Every structure is written in C-alpha cells, then in structure tokens.
Coordinates of C-alpha atoms in Angstrom, one line a residue:
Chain A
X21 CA -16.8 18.6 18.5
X22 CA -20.7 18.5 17.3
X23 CA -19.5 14.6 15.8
X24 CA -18.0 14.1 19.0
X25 CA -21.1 14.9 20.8
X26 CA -23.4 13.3 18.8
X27 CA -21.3 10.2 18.9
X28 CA -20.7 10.1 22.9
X29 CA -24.1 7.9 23.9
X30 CA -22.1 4.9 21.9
X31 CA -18.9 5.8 23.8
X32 CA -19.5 6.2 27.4
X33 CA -15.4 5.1 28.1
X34 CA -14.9 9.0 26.5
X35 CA -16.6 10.5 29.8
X36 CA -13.0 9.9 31.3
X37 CA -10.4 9.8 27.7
X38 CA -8.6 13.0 27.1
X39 CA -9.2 14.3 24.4
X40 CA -12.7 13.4 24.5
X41 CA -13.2 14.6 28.1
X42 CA -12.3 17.9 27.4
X43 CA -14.4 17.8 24.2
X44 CA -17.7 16.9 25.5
X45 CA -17.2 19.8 28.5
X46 CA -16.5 22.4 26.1
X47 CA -12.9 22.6 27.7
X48 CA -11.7 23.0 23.9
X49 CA -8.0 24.9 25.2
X50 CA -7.6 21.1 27.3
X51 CA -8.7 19.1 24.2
X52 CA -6.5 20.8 21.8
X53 CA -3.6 21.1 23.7
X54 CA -1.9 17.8 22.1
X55 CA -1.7 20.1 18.6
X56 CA -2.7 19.0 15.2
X57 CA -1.7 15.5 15.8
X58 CA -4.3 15.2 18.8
X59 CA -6.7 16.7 16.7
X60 CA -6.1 13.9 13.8
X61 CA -6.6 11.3 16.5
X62 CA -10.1 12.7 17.7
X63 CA -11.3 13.2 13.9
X64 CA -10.0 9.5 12.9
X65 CA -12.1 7.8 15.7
X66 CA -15.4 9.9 15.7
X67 CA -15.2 8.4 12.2
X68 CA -14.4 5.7 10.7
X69 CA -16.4 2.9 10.0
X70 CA -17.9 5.3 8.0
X71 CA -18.3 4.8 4.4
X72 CA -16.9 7.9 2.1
X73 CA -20.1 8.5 1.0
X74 CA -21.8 9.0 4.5
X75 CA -19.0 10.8 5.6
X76 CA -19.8 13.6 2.7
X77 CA -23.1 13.6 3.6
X78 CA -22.1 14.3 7.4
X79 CA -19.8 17.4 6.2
X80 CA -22.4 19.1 3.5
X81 CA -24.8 19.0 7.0
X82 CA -22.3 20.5 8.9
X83 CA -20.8 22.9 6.8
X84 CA -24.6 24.3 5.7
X85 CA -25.5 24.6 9.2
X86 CA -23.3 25.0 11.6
X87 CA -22.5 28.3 12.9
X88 CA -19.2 30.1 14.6
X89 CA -20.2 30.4 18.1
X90 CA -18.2 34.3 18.1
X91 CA -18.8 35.7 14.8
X92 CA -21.9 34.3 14.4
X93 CA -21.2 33.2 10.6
X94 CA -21.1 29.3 8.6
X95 CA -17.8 28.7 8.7
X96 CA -17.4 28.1 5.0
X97 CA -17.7 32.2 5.1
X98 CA -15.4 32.6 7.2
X99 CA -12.5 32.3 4.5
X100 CA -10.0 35.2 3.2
X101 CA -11.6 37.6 0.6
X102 CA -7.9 38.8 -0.4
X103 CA -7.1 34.7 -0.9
X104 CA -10.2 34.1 -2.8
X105 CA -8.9 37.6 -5.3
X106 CA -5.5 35.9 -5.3
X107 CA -7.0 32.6 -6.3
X108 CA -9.2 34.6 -8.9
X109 CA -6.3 36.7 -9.9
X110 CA -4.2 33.7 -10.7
X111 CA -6.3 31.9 -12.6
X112 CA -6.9 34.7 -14.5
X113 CA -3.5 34.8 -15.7
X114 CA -3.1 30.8 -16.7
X115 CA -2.5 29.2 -13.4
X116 CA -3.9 25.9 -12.0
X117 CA -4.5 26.7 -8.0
X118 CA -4.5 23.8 -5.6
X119 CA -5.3 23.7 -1.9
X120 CA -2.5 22.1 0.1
X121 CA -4.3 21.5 3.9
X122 CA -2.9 20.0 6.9
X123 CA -6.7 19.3 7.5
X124 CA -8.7 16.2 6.4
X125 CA -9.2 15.8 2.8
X126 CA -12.4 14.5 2.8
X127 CA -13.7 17.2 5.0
X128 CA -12.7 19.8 2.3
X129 CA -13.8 18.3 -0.7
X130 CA -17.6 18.6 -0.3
X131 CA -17.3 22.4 -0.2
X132 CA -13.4 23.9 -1.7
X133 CA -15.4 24.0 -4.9
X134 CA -18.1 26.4 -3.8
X135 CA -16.0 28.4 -2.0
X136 CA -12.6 28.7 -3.3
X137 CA -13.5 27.3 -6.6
X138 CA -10.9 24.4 -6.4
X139 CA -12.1 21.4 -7.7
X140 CA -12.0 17.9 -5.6
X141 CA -9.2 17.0 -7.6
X142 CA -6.6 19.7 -6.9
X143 CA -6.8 19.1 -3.5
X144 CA -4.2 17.8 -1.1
X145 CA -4.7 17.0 2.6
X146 CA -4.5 14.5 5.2
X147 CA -6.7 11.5 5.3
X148 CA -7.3 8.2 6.9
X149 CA -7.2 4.7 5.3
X150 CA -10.2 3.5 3.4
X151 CA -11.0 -0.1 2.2
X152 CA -13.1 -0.9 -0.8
X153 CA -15.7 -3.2 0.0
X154 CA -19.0 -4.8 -1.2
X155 CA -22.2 -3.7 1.5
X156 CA -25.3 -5.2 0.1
X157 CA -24.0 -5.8 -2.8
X158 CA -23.0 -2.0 -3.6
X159 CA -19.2 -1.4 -3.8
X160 CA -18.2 1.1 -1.1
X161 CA -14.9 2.5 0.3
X162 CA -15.2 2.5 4.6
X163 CA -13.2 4.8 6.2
X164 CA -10.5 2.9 8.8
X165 CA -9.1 4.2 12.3
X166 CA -5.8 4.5 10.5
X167 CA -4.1 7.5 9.4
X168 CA -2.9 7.4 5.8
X169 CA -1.6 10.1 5.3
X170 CA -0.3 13.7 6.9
X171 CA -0.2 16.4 5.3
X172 CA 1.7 18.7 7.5
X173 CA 5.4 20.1 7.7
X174 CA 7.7 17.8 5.8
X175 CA 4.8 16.1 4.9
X176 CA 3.6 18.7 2.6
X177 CA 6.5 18.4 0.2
X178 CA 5.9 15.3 0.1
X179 CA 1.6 15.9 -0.6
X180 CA 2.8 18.1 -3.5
X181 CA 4.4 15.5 -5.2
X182 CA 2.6 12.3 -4.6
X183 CA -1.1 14.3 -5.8
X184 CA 0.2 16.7 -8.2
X185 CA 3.8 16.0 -9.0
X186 CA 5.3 19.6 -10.2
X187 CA 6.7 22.1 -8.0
X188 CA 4.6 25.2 -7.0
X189 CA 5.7 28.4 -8.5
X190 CA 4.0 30.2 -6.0
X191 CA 3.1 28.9 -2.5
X192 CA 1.1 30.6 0.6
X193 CA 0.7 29.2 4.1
X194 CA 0.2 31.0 7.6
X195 CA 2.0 28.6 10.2
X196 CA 5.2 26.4 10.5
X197 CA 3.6 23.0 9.1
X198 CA 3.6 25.6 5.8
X199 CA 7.5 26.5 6.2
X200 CA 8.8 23.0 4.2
X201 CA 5.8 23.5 1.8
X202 CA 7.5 27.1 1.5
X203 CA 11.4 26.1 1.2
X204 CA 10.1 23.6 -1.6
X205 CA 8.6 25.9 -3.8
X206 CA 11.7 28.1 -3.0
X207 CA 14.1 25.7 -4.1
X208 CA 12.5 25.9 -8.0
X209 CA 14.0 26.9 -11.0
X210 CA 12.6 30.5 -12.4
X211 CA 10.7 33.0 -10.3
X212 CA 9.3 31.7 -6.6
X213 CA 6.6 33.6 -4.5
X214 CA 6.7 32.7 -1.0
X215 CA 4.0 34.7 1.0
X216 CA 2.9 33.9 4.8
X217 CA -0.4 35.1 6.3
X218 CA 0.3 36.7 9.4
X219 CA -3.2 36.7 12.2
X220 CA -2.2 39.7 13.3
X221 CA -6.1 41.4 14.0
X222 CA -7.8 40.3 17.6
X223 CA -10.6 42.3 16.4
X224 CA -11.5 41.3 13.1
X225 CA -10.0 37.7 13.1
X226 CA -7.4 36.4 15.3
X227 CA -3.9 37.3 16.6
X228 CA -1.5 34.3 17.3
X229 CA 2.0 33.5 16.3
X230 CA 5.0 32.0 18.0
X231 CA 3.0 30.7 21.1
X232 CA -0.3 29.0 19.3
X233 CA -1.0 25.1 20.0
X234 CA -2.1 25.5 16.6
X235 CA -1.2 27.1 13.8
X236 CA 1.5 27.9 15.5
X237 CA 4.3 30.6 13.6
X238 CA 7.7 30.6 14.7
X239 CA 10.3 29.4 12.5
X240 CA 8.5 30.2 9.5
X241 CA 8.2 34.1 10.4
X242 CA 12.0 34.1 11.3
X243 CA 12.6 32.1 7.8
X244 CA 10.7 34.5 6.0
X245 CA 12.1 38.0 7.4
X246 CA 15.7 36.2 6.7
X247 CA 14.7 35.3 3.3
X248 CA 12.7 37.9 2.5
X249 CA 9.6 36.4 1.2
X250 CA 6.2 38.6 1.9
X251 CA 4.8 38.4 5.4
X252 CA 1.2 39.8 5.3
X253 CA -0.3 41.5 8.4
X254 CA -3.5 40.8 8.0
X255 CA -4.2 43.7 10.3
X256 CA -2.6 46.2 8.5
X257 CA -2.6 44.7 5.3
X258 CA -6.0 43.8 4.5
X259 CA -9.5 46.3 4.0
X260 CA -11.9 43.1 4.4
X261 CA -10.9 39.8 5.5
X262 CA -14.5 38.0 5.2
X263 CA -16.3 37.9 1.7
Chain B
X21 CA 15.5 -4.0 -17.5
X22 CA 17.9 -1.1 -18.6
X23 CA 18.4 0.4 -15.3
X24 CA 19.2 -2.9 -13.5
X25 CA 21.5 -3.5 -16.1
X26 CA 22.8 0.2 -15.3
X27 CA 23.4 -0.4 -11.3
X28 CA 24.5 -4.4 -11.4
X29 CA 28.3 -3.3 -10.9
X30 CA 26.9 -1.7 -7.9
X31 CA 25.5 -4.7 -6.9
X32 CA 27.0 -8.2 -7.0
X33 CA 24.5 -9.7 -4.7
X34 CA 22.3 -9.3 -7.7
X35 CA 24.1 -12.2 -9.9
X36 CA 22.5 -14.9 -7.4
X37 CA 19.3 -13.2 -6.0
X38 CA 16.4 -13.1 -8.2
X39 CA 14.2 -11.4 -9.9
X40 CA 17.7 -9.8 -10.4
X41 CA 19.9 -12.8 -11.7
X42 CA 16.9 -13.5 -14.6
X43 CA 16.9 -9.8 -15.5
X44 CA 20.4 -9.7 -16.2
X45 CA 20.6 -12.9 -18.0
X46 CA 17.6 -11.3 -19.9
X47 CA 15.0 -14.2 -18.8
X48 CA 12.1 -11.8 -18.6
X49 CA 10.0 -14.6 -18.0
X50 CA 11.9 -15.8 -14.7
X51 CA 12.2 -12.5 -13.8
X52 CA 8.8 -11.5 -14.2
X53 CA 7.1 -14.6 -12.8
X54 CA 6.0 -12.8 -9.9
X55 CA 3.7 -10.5 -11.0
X56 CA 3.4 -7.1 -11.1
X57 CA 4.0 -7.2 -7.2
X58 CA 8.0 -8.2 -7.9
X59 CA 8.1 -6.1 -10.7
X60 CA 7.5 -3.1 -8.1
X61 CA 9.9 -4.9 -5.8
X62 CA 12.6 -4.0 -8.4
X63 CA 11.4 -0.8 -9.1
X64 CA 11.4 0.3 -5.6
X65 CA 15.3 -1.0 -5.4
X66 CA 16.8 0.1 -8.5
X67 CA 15.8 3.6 -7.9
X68 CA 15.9 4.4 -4.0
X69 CA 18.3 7.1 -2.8
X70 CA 17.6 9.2 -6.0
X71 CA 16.1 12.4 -5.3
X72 CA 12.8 12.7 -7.3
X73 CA 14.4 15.1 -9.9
X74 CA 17.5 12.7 -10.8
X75 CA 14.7 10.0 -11.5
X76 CA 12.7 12.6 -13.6
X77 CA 15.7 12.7 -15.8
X78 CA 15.8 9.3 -15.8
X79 CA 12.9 8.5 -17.3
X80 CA 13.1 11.6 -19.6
X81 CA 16.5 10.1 -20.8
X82 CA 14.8 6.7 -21.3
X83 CA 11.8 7.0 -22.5
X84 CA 12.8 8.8 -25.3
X85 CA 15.9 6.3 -26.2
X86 CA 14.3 3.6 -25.4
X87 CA 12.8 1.2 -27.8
X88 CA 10.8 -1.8 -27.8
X89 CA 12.9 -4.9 -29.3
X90 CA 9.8 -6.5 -31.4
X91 CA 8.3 -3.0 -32.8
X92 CA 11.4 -1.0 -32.7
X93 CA 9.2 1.6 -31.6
X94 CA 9.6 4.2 -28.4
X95 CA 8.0 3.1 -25.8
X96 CA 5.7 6.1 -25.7
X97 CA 4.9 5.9 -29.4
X98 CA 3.3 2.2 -28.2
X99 CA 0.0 3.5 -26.8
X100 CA -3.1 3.2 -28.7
X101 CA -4.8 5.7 -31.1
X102 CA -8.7 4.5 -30.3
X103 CA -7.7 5.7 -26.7
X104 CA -6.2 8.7 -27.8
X105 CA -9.4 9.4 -29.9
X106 CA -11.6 8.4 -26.9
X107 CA -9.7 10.7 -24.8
X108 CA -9.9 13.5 -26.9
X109 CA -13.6 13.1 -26.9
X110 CA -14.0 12.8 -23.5
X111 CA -12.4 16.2 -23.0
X112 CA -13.8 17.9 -26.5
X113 CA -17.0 16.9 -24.5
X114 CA -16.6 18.5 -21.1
X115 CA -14.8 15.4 -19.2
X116 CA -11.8 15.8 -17.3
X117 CA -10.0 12.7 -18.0
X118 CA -6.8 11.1 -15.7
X119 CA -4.8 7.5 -15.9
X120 CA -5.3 5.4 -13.1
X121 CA -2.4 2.7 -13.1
X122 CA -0.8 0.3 -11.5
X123 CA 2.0 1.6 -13.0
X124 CA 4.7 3.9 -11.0
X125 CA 3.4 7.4 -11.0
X126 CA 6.7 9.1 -10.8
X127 CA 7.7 6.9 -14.1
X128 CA 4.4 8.3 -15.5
X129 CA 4.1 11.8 -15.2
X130 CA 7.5 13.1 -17.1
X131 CA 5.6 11.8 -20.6
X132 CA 1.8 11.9 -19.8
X133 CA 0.9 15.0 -21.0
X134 CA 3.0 15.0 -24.2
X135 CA 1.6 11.7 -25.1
X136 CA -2.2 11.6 -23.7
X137 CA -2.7 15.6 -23.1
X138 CA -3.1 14.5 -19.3
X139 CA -1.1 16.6 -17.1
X140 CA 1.2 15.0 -14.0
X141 CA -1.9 16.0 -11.2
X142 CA -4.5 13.8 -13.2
X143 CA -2.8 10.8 -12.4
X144 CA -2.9 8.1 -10.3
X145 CA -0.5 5.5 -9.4
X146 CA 1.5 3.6 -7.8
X147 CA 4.5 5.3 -5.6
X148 CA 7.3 4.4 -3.3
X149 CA 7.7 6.7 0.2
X150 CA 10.0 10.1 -0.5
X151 CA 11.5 12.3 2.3
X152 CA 12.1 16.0 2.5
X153 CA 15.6 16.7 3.0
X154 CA 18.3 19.2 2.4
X155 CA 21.2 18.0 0.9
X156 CA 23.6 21.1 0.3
X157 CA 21.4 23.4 1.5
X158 CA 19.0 22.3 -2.0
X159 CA 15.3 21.2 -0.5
X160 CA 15.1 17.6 -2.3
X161 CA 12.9 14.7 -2.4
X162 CA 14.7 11.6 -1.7
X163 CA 13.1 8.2 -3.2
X164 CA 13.0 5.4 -0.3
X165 CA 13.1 2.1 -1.0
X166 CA 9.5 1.3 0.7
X167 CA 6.2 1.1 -1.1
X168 CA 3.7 4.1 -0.2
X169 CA 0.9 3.0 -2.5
X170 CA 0.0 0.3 -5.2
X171 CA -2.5 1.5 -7.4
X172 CA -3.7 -1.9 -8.4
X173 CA -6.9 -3.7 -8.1
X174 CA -8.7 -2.6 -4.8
X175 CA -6.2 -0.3 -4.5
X176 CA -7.4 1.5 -7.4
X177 CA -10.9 2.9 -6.1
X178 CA -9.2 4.1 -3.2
X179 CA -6.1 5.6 -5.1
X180 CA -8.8 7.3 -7.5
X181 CA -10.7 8.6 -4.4
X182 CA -8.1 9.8 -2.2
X183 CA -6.0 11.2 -5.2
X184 CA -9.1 12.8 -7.5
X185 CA -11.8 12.5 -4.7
X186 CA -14.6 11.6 -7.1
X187 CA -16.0 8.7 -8.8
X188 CA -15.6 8.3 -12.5
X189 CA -18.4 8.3 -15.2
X190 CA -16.3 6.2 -17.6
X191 CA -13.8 3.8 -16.4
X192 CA -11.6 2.1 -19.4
X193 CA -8.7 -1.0 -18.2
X194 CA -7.5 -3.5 -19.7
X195 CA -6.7 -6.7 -16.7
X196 CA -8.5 -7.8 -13.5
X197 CA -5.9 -5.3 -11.8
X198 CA -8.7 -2.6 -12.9
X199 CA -11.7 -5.1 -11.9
X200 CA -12.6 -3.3 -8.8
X201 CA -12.2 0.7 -10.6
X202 CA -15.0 -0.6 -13.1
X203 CA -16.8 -1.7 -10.2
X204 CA -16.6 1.0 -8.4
X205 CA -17.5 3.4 -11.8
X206 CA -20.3 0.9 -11.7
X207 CA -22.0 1.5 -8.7
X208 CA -22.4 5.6 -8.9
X209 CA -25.7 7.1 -9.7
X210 CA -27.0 8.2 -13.3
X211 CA -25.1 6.9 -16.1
X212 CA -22.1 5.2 -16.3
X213 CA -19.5 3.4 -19.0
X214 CA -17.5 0.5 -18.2
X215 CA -14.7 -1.2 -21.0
X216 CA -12.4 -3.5 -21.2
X217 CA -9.6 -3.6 -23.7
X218 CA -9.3 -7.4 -24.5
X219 CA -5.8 -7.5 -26.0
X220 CA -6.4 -10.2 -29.0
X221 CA -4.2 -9.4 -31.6
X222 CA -0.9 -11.9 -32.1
X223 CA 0.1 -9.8 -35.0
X224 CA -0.2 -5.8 -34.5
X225 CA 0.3 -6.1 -30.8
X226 CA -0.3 -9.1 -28.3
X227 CA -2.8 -11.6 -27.4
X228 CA -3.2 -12.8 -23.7
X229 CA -5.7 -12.6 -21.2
X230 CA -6.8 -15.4 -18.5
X231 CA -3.5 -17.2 -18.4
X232 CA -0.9 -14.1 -18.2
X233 CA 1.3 -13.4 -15.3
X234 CA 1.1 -9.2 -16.2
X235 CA -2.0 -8.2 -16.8
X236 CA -4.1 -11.2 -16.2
X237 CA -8.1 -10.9 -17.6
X238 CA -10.1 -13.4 -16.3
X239 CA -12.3 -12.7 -13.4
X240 CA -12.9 -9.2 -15.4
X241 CA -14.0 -10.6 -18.6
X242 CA -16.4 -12.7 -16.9
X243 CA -17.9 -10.1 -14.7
X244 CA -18.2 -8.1 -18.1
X245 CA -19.8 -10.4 -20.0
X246 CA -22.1 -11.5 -16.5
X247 CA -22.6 -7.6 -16.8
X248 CA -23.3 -5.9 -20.0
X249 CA -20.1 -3.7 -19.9
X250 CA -18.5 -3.0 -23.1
X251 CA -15.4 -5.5 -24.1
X252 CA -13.4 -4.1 -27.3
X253 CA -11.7 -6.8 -29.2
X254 CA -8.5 -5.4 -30.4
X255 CA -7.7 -8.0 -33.3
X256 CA -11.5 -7.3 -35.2
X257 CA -12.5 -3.6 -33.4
X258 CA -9.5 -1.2 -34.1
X259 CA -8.5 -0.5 -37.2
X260 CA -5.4 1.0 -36.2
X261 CA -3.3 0.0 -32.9
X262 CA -0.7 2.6 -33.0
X263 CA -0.9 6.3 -33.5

C-alpha cells in the first residue's frame, strides 16, 4: 500500500482501477477481496522496472520503518516466538530450516536472516521475472511485470523441489495454500510432522479460518483433524506469540 | 544416449525424426549439432510422465553404471580434482559454495553431494515444469514435458538470484554459456574472482573452445583476457585432471 501510494502521481489511470482504487482510499477489505492472486498483481506492477538491487533497498526502508497501524510494532516483530524456538530447536538437533512463502521472495530475503535466521538461500517464494541486463555499463537484473513463479497451493510442492530438491521431514503452514505443501511432506518415507497454525486469539493476534480472503483455512483444518497431524491454537496454545 | 536407447521401442517416430534417428544410430555429432538447446529438447522428452522419484532412481541407476567409452571411467569419477581442492577451500574458508549449470538440476542433485560435498538446495539448474498430483492416493511429482528454466548464459544470473538470492564472490565456468554469471560476479562491490577453465588438453581430457557446438568459449575468453580475470590452462596448469 505505502509503494502504491508513493507510486500513484505516475499512475493517475489507478484513481479509477480496482485494486488500486481501493488501495489508495484505504478501502483495504475492497482491495483484497480478489485473494492472494489480486494481491500478486498489485505487488508485480508497483514494481517492476525495478532493478533487484533497488528493489532491496525499497524493502530494508520499509521493513526498518514502517509500523502496524494496530499493534503499533515493525512488522518484522510481529513474527511467532514459538516458530522462531521451533526453528532454534531444530537446528539445534542437525536440521537445515527453510522458509516456504506464498509471499514475494525478494521481499523476504532482505530481512528472513535477521529475524528467523534463514539465510537468502533457503528461501522459497513467489517472484516475478527478471532480465539481466547492462545499465551504464553495470550488469543488472530488472524486475518484469511478469509472474514467474507461485508459490502457493500445488505450487508449493512444486517450490520444494525446484529450490531445494528433498522432501521436508517436517512441514508447518497455517492456511490451505499450506495443505499440498503438507500432503507432500506426508507422503515421505520415515517419520513426517505435519503441524498447522491455527489464528485462533482476536486479542492478541488474529482469529480467521474457513471464511478469510486470505489465509483462508478450510480444507486444511478438516485434512488435518482426519489425519491427525497437530493443529495449534494459538490461543490456547501459546504463552507469548510476539518476541 | 542410454535412455533414448531405453524408450525407442516406445517410440518409432523416433527412427526418422532427429536429434532422435542420430542418437540411435550413435552419430553424436548429428545428434548434438544443435546445441545444448536440442540436447534439453531430448531431455525434456525422454523423461516426461515420470514422477520425480522414478527419475531419481534413474539417474542413481545410471550414474553409477554408467561409463564413459574413451576413459572407461564413471561418469561421476570424471570431474576435476583442482575444483574439488578449490571447493574445499572455499568452504574450509567460510564460503558456501553451489553449482550453477546449464545442466538439468534433477539429473544433478542425486550425486552432487557425494561427489562435490554440495548438497541438492545449493544448486542451480536447469528444469522441466512438474505437477502435483495424486496417483493412488501417493502425493507425486509428475515430470512435464515443457521447459521451466534453462540455467544457461543470461539465464544464469537470474537462475543464481532467484534460486540463492545473492551474488557470488567467486564465480568459476568453463564456456560463454557462464559469460554473463562472471559478469554478473563482476559487477558486485568489494572483491571479487572470476575463472575460466580453458579445456586444452587433447590427451588427459579434451581440447576445444571457440569452435565447439557444447560448450563453446569464445566471446568469454576474450572478455577475460579484455578483463584481467583468471583463465586456467588445463594442459600446462593442473597437474592432475581427475581425482
């Protein structure tokens, strides 16, 4: 939304294209109501011609500054303690963790370190095309208004193999666009853990399941009380959720 | 070569249609006239509808049958001990080191870490599309016979920054497919370490470079000359070729 807004003097046709519309009046329920997919589309266009460079640059601004207008924290602190012990724990005990995001790849990379201690590397998500070029004589990759890649639903499976090409022994997501990721991991040979993060707590976090735009959780919850992987109330589950 | 041979019964359209027809008649050179581009082409053909697990055990099967006719080596005892030494450096030294290759990343990553100590995530390559399925209630990965990615000259910065998501400090390749990852390497900040392995040696392994249909050098070796980067002449610089 803030890229959207900063971007909208150059775009004056977005004063009357949904999702843009919506955007710029802080209708965010209208804007988002197209789902992740919508979302992709706003994120792809209020970027590219960008090269990967500035882009980082744009996302180390944003994620040091900018602020959750409710709980008053950066966002990058407004991530799981429990997650960040099971990471921890883990890795502790000889295992390599990845992040596996239906979000944009290179909007995680300049901060997953820092805050979940997963290198660039071990990161899969969705991104748009680039294209190396030569600017002034320096080599640069430009970001396209072309999807490459999502990594959502079915497309997760398909995420864990192209960027790290083993099965996960142990998998944890919190909405149906985890459930495939999920029935992957399940599908291994040896011991599986399946977990799903349940927003169960209005006050502390958020409460939303079956009837979310996004992040919705409706299959996967009925998959996982059938097959009797963990479902996690973060309500009643979890002493602290923020760090 | 093997595998064609394998599924020709299969498939008697391939006794008139080349690259096919010179493959079976074992005219490499026909067959591979093309360039690396055909050579995915048959790839991509002889090995769609597999799930990603039968063509694991594929290549398991093969690559440690399989030997070369001249050497009578395995194919994976062919790599090169300077690289292997370098490699181990790299790491001994803090580095975290991957293969970026035009090469198919699936064929890669069931021998990678037994030969280099590089592990199926810290590789890049190129890939056909796969789709999640079920096929008796088992989640697979089905192989499709379309190209997702070709991890080959400008390809390769963007295959090593949308698979590792940073730019190298040391880039090492060997054709003009691997011109644009030194160039890339090239242009970061502080320090960097471009080579070229210049294959010169007619008798311990082969000579070819500006003239070759498969891993053509020629615009590379210029621009390394033009540039100061570092060009390792196999024939008079290694001592030994092979571990």
């Amino acid at each position: 939304m803030d890229r959207v807004k900063e971007m909208s003097d150059d775009h004056p046709e977005w004063q009357t294209e949904q999702p843009f519309k919506a955007l710029l009046e802080g209708d965010v329920k209208t804007a988002l109501a197209g789902g992740e997919e919508a979302l992709l589309e706003i994120i792809m266009s209020s970027h590219s011609g960008m090269t990967t460079k500035e882009f980082e640059q744009t996302v180390k601004d944003w994620i040091n500054s900018a602020r959750h207008p409710k709980t008053g924290k950066l966002y990058k602190e407004m991530v799981y303690q429990p997650m960040l012990e099971v990471l921890n724990y883990l890795r502790e005990n000889g295992f390599k963790t990845f992040i596996v995001s239906g979000g944009g790849i290179d909007f995680m990379r300049p901060w997953t370190e820092e805050v979940y201690g997963i290198p660039p590397d071990q990161l899969v998500g969705s991104s748009g095309k680039v294209k190396f070029e030569f600017i002034d004589g320096q080599p640069v990759l430009l970001k396209l208004p072309e999807i490459n890649f999502i990594d959502d639903k079915e497309g997760k499976p398909v995420g864990i193999h192209q960027f790290i090409g083993k099965k996960p022994i142990a998998a944890f997501g919190n909405s149906d666009g985890d459930l495939a990721m999920l029935q992957w991991t399940a599908g291994g040979e040896g011991k599986q853990l399946m977990v799903y993060i349940h927003h169960t707590d209005t006050e502390r976090e958020w409460a939303y399941d079956r009837e979310s735009h996004i992040g919705k959780l409706d299959k996967g919850l009925d998959e996982a009380h059938e097959k009797g992987w963990t479902v996690v109330d973060m309500k009643n589950d979890w002493k602290v959720i923020y760090p």
